[in-house]
XYZ file of C-alpha atoms in Angstrom:
372
model
C -101.726 39.994 -8.628
C -105.699 39.429 -8.571
C -106.455 39.908 -4.689
C -109.940 39.328 -3.490
C -111.445 38.839 0.256
C -113.488 35.737 1.385
C -115.632 35.758 4.387
C -116.736 32.248 5.996
C -117.901 30.965 9.482
C -114.657 29.570 10.199
C -111.371 29.519 8.673
C -111.488 25.986 7.165
C -114.553 27.146 4.965
C -112.905 30.332 4.116
C -109.644 28.143 2.784
C -111.947 25.943 0.775
C -113.440 28.901 -0.820
C -109.965 30.372 -1.838
C -108.877 26.971 -3.293
C -112.211 26.507 -5.189
C -112.079 30.078 -6.797
C -108.322 30.820 -7.310
C -106.944 27.190 -7.321
C -103.662 25.547 -5.704
C -101.695 28.504 -6.687
C -103.393 31.316 -4.313
C -101.425 32.741 -1.467
C -103.435 33.778 1.815
C -102.063 37.320 2.391
C -104.203 38.091 5.487
C -106.562 36.623 8.106
C -108.590 38.105 10.882
C -111.843 37.712 12.766
C -114.650 40.270 12.516
C -118.493 40.502 13.677
C -120.906 40.536 10.733
C -124.555 41.373 10.527
C -126.824 42.190 13.482
C -128.724 45.475 14.386
C -126.825 48.283 15.775
C -124.226 45.794 16.721
C -126.356 43.440 18.264
C -126.578 39.756 17.348
C -123.683 40.027 15.119
C -122.086 36.842 13.854
C -118.425 36.212 14.421
C -116.804 35.564 10.995
C -113.406 34.850 9.403
C -112.308 37.205 6.819
C -109.367 35.644 4.612
C -107.421 38.054 1.822
C -105.990 35.890 -0.858
C -104.231 36.529 -3.799
C -103.245 35.030 -7.010
C -100.030 35.900 -9.096
C -100.571 36.758 -12.558
C -98.675 34.659 -15.107
C -95.714 36.189 -16.510
C -95.876 37.894 -20.246
C -94.049 35.410 -22.550
C -90.492 36.365 -22.833
C -89.467 37.528 -26.659
C -87.540 34.962 -28.181
C -84.070 35.791 -28.643
C -82.349 36.443 -32.121
C -80.798 33.372 -33.595
C -77.257 32.926 -33.107
C -75.068 33.362 -35.826
C -74.136 30.268 -38.005
C -71.363 28.816 -36.543
C -68.301 28.772 -38.306
C -67.610 25.303 -40.011
C -66.123 22.854 -37.395
C -64.947 19.407 -37.918
C -67.767 16.831 -37.786
C -67.077 15.070 -34.488
C -66.862 18.434 -32.670
C -70.383 19.388 -33.849
C -71.804 16.244 -32.884
C -70.247 16.551 -29.434
C -71.540 19.851 -28.840
C -75.241 18.721 -30.212
C -75.053 16.140 -27.475
C -74.023 18.340 -24.781
C -76.966 20.906 -25.570
C -79.345 18.139 -25.521
C -78.004 17.084 -22.032
C -78.223 20.929 -20.656
C -81.983 20.798 -21.877
C -82.569 17.737 -19.967
C -80.951 19.389 -16.906
C -82.993 22.440 -17.143
C -86.397 20.325 -17.412
C -85.402 18.447 -14.241
C -84.615 21.360 -12.385
C -87.743 23.295 -13.426
C -89.760 19.956 -12.221
C -88.094 19.785 -9.072
C -88.983 23.398 -8.474
C -92.662 23.257 -9.317
C -92.649 20.149 -7.227
C -91.375 21.855 -4.142
C -93.752 24.807 -4.696
C -96.563 22.223 -4.599
C -95.429 20.532 -1.456
C -94.904 24.042 0.141
C -98.532 25.150 -0.616
C -99.741 21.787 0.425
C -97.910 22.339 3.558
C -99.335 25.611 4.237
C -102.885 24.465 3.523
C -102.443 21.421 5.930
C -100.930 23.423 8.445
C -104.192 25.918 8.411
C -106.441 23.024 8.242
C -104.928 21.436 11.706
C -104.705 24.491 13.426
C -108.428 25.361 12.465
C -109.258 21.706 13.577
C -107.618 22.325 17.188
C -109.250 25.579 17.203
C -112.718 23.888 16.465
C -112.193 21.153 19.376
C -111.367 23.968 21.854
C -114.784 25.722 21.000
C -116.644 22.361 21.015
C -115.306 21.703 24.259
C -116.839 25.134 25.460
C -113.449 27.217 25.561
C -114.449 30.380 24.308
C -114.059 31.499 20.804
C -111.525 34.344 22.102
C -109.649 31.874 24.309
C -109.495 29.270 21.532
C -107.933 31.854 19.097
C -105.485 32.771 21.820
C -104.381 29.409 22.484
C -104.069 28.549 18.882
C -102.029 32.041 18.350
C -99.715 30.889 21.220
C -99.013 27.764 19.415
C -98.192 29.664 16.401
C -95.639 31.678 18.586
C -94.113 28.767 20.257
C -93.288 26.245 17.475
C -91.231 26.679 14.506
C -92.642 26.725 11.168
C -91.905 23.171 10.018
C -93.752 21.865 13.230
C -97.145 23.651 12.707
C -98.358 20.801 10.328
C -97.566 17.858 12.632
C -100.326 16.797 14.928
C -98.575 15.509 17.623
C -96.303 18.446 17.932
C -99.282 21.207 17.776
C -101.382 18.833 20.361
C -98.406 18.460 22.709
C -97.692 22.452 22.788
C -101.348 23.176 22.951
C -101.523 20.781 26.190
C -98.402 22.733 27.878
C -99.645 25.989 27.093
C -103.081 25.066 28.508
C -101.476 23.753 31.587
C -99.124 26.786 32.166
C -102.441 28.827 31.803
C -104.154 27.006 34.776
C -102.931 27.848 38.083
C -103.164 25.472 40.778
C -102.679 25.925 44.504
C -103.075 23.555 47.524
C -105.110 25.406 50.413
C -103.438 22.922 52.936
C -100.018 23.434 52.091
C -97.761 24.767 54.876
C -97.583 24.362 58.280
C -99.834 25.127 61.189
C -103.620 25.187 61.540
C -105.484 25.534 58.093
C -109.000 26.999 58.249
C -111.089 26.389 55.138
C -114.479 27.761 54.103
C -116.688 26.807 51.232
C -118.919 28.868 49.791
C -121.073 29.149 46.504
C -124.564 28.930 45.140
C -127.134 26.205 45.847
C -126.957 23.030 44.419
C -123.146 22.859 43.774
C -122.413 20.038 46.414
C -120.655 22.171 48.843
C -121.802 19.744 51.857
C -120.588 16.651 50.245
C -117.391 18.232 49.123
C -116.785 19.291 52.856
C -117.215 15.605 53.860
C -114.989 14.257 51.170
C -112.130 16.956 52.446
C -112.774 15.652 56.031
C -112.730 12.168 55.347
C -109.736 12.585 53.096
C -107.762 14.302 55.919
C -109.115 12.382 59.020
C -109.261 8.757 57.495
C -106.551 8.927 55.006
C -104.054 11.241 56.353
C -104.672 11.049 60.029
C -104.941 14.546 60.722
C -107.211 16.027 63.569
C -110.023 17.612 61.614
C -113.057 19.470 63.039
C -116.391 20.501 61.195
C -118.306 23.774 61.387
C -121.523 24.422 59.685
C -123.252 27.980 59.263
C -125.797 26.353 56.891
C -128.869 26.593 59.311
C -131.262 27.287 56.353
C -131.535 23.721 55.516
C -131.908 21.462 58.627
C -131.214 18.690 56.343
C -127.763 19.807 55.360
C -126.901 20.008 58.944
C -128.083 16.227 59.537
C -126.503 15.183 56.562
C -123.311 16.669 57.724
C -123.965 15.428 61.407
C -123.970 11.939 60.055
C -120.906 12.321 58.200
C -119.190 13.778 61.366
C -120.277 10.599 63.254
C -118.932 8.055 60.652
C -115.455 9.856 60.233
C -115.439 10.655 64.130
C -114.897 14.152 63.941
C -116.636 16.857 66.095
C -119.260 19.205 64.648
C -120.571 22.496 65.722
C -123.507 24.929 64.351
C -123.073 28.604 64.162
C -125.633 31.493 63.406
C -123.064 34.389 63.163
C -119.509 35.489 63.065
C -119.088 35.839 66.569
C -120.139 32.001 67.406
C -117.844 31.072 64.477
C -114.998 32.799 66.097
C -115.677 31.131 69.535
C -115.856 27.622 67.734
C -112.544 28.337 66.062
C -111.179 28.952 69.307
C -112.277 25.562 70.780
C -110.767 23.958 68.001
C -107.397 25.611 68.102
C -105.514 22.361 68.507
C -106.714 20.831 65.179
C -104.889 20.440 62.116
C -107.904 21.282 60.040
C -111.082 23.328 60.333
C -113.705 23.146 57.521
C -116.704 25.546 57.472
C -119.652 24.691 55.432
C -122.115 27.613 54.454
C -125.402 27.909 53.086
C -126.108 28.278 49.321
C -126.257 31.871 48.479
C -127.943 33.493 45.398
C -125.312 35.692 43.587
C -128.333 37.825 42.845
C -129.187 38.724 46.813
C -126.523 41.419 48.002
C -127.997 40.777 51.466
C -127.256 36.991 51.324
C -123.912 37.500 50.329
C -123.375 40.503 52.895
C -124.305 38.001 55.727
C -122.168 35.462 54.313
C -119.110 37.986 54.580
C -119.922 39.001 58.011
C -120.188 35.325 59.054
C -116.596 34.472 57.726
C -115.048 37.797 58.859
C -113.705 36.655 62.339
C -109.710 37.803 63.095
C -108.698 34.171 62.036
C -107.312 33.690 58.746
C -109.699 31.705 56.924
C -109.218 30.501 53.324
C -112.701 30.760 51.223
C -113.104 28.362 48.280
C -115.708 29.228 45.788
C -117.499 25.946 44.461
C -119.013 26.128 41.203
C -120.711 23.216 39.127
C -119.200 22.393 35.903
C -122.674 22.011 34.628
C -123.577 25.548 35.220
C -123.906 27.702 31.913
C -120.853 29.867 31.174
C -122.829 33.139 31.427
C -123.946 31.976 34.821
C -120.602 31.039 36.078
C -119.005 34.308 34.918
C -121.816 36.108 36.845
C -121.569 33.908 40.018
C -117.793 34.435 40.230
C -117.888 38.039 39.860
C -120.635 38.734 42.365
C -119.131 36.272 45.061
C -116.031 38.572 45.150
C -117.980 40.230 47.965
C -116.856 37.558 49.934
C -113.072 37.510 48.953
C -112.678 34.150 47.845
C -109.325 32.872 47.286
C -109.635 29.997 44.762
C -112.101 27.709 43.054
C -113.434 24.193 43.413
C -115.317 22.384 40.184
C -117.679 19.787 41.112
C -119.538 17.476 38.969
C -116.860 16.719 36.305
C -118.579 13.067 35.909
C -121.988 15.025 34.748
C -120.212 16.482 31.626
C -117.878 15.533 28.612
C -116.942 19.257 28.165
C -114.385 20.808 30.497
C -113.375 24.139 28.376
C -115.518 26.034 31.292
C -112.583 25.378 33.881
C -110.079 27.271 31.684
C -112.525 30.225 30.930
C -113.571 30.796 34.791
C -109.713 30.444 35.774
C -108.521 33.176 33.091
C -111.826 35.073 33.714
C -111.291 35.362 37.394
C -107.618 35.071 37.648
C -108.208 32.749 40.835
C -106.321 29.529 41.113
C -107.979 25.933 40.987
C -107.706 23.806 43.942
C -110.003 20.500 43.666
C -112.248 18.886 41.211
C -115.038 16.237 42.282
C -116.081 13.436 40.195
C -119.018 11.784 41.950
C -121.071 11.308 44.978
C -118.551 8.549 46.657
C -117.104 9.920 50.036
C -113.996 10.357 50.328
C -113.043 8.967 46.857
C -114.524 11.184 44.470
C -112.274 14.183 44.929
C -109.019 15.022 43.640
C -106.355 17.728 43.919
C -106.483 19.607 40.432
C -103.534 18.757 38.279
C -102.881 21.175 35.028
C -101.763 18.513 32.948
C -104.719 16.344 33.406
C -107.397 19.134 32.696
C -105.537 20.261 29.781
C -106.153 16.540 28.569
C -109.484 16.591 29.483
C -110.277 20.038 27.714
C -108.378 18.319 24.632
C -110.529 15.421 24.700
C -107.499 13.172 25.308
C -109.090 11.455 28.656
């Protein structure tokens, strides 16, 4: 067997190289990803390496010796044997043709399967799922689906949606009985104050719950005034606190409320001092559920940095904002996988209280695959 390795930027191009050089009878022996080039391992490019083989044509079989001359038979019997031999040869040719056709169809299915899986992998990466996560998802499809379904578009897509949804943990921070205290934290400009207002309006106006607002964002006077206007419109109380002791006292005063929402100032993930101040404010004895608010428009590398640095404030779950400002949603999957934290809400605009929704794994999966 002739064996050769092919290296390309993706699986699709590698398969094309194999078919172009070895033809339709080539067999894929192995595929793997590796990094190529770069200087001392830096700036290396991820490529796909495919090992293919081409079976050698078998040597011609020696012709069997001529059979001994048949004994003289009656004329009618000889004609019958000749006709039977002719029919037998025709049957052999038909069987050989069917076998060859089945072989070609199997090869076509093989290449169609690799093409379909490569297309889905590329779609995930185009929607900003990391290459590592995309490959992991496609490998799970290969594991879960029977081989005969791997070249069926609908079967592969539905399986991939189910796998993505299963990997996205979602919780409702307001589930359960008793008072709920929710604090929103995060970097500047992600929409924490607007998100607080949406939640307050949703639960006060639409679900008729008793709600109180507390803001610890004293860095921006405009933010306090903005929240004060929302509080007046919704008709809920608002308190301003400067430190953890004041927050504890405010929470005690609103012990009769169903829901207390705490707004905080935007903090840079690069400032240990600011993050420590935030942690000190949010450390009274009462149990506070802390939600880290992130904008989906933030670069992937920065999101990973933010989620790692904000672990200082012991956040419990994630909120993603500004879904209306992008068409690539794979970032949500990457961050949930990287942090191990569940998703709670997503926001889709500036309208209060309309543009906020509880996260639904199946919907997020469809967004990631470009189905919505």
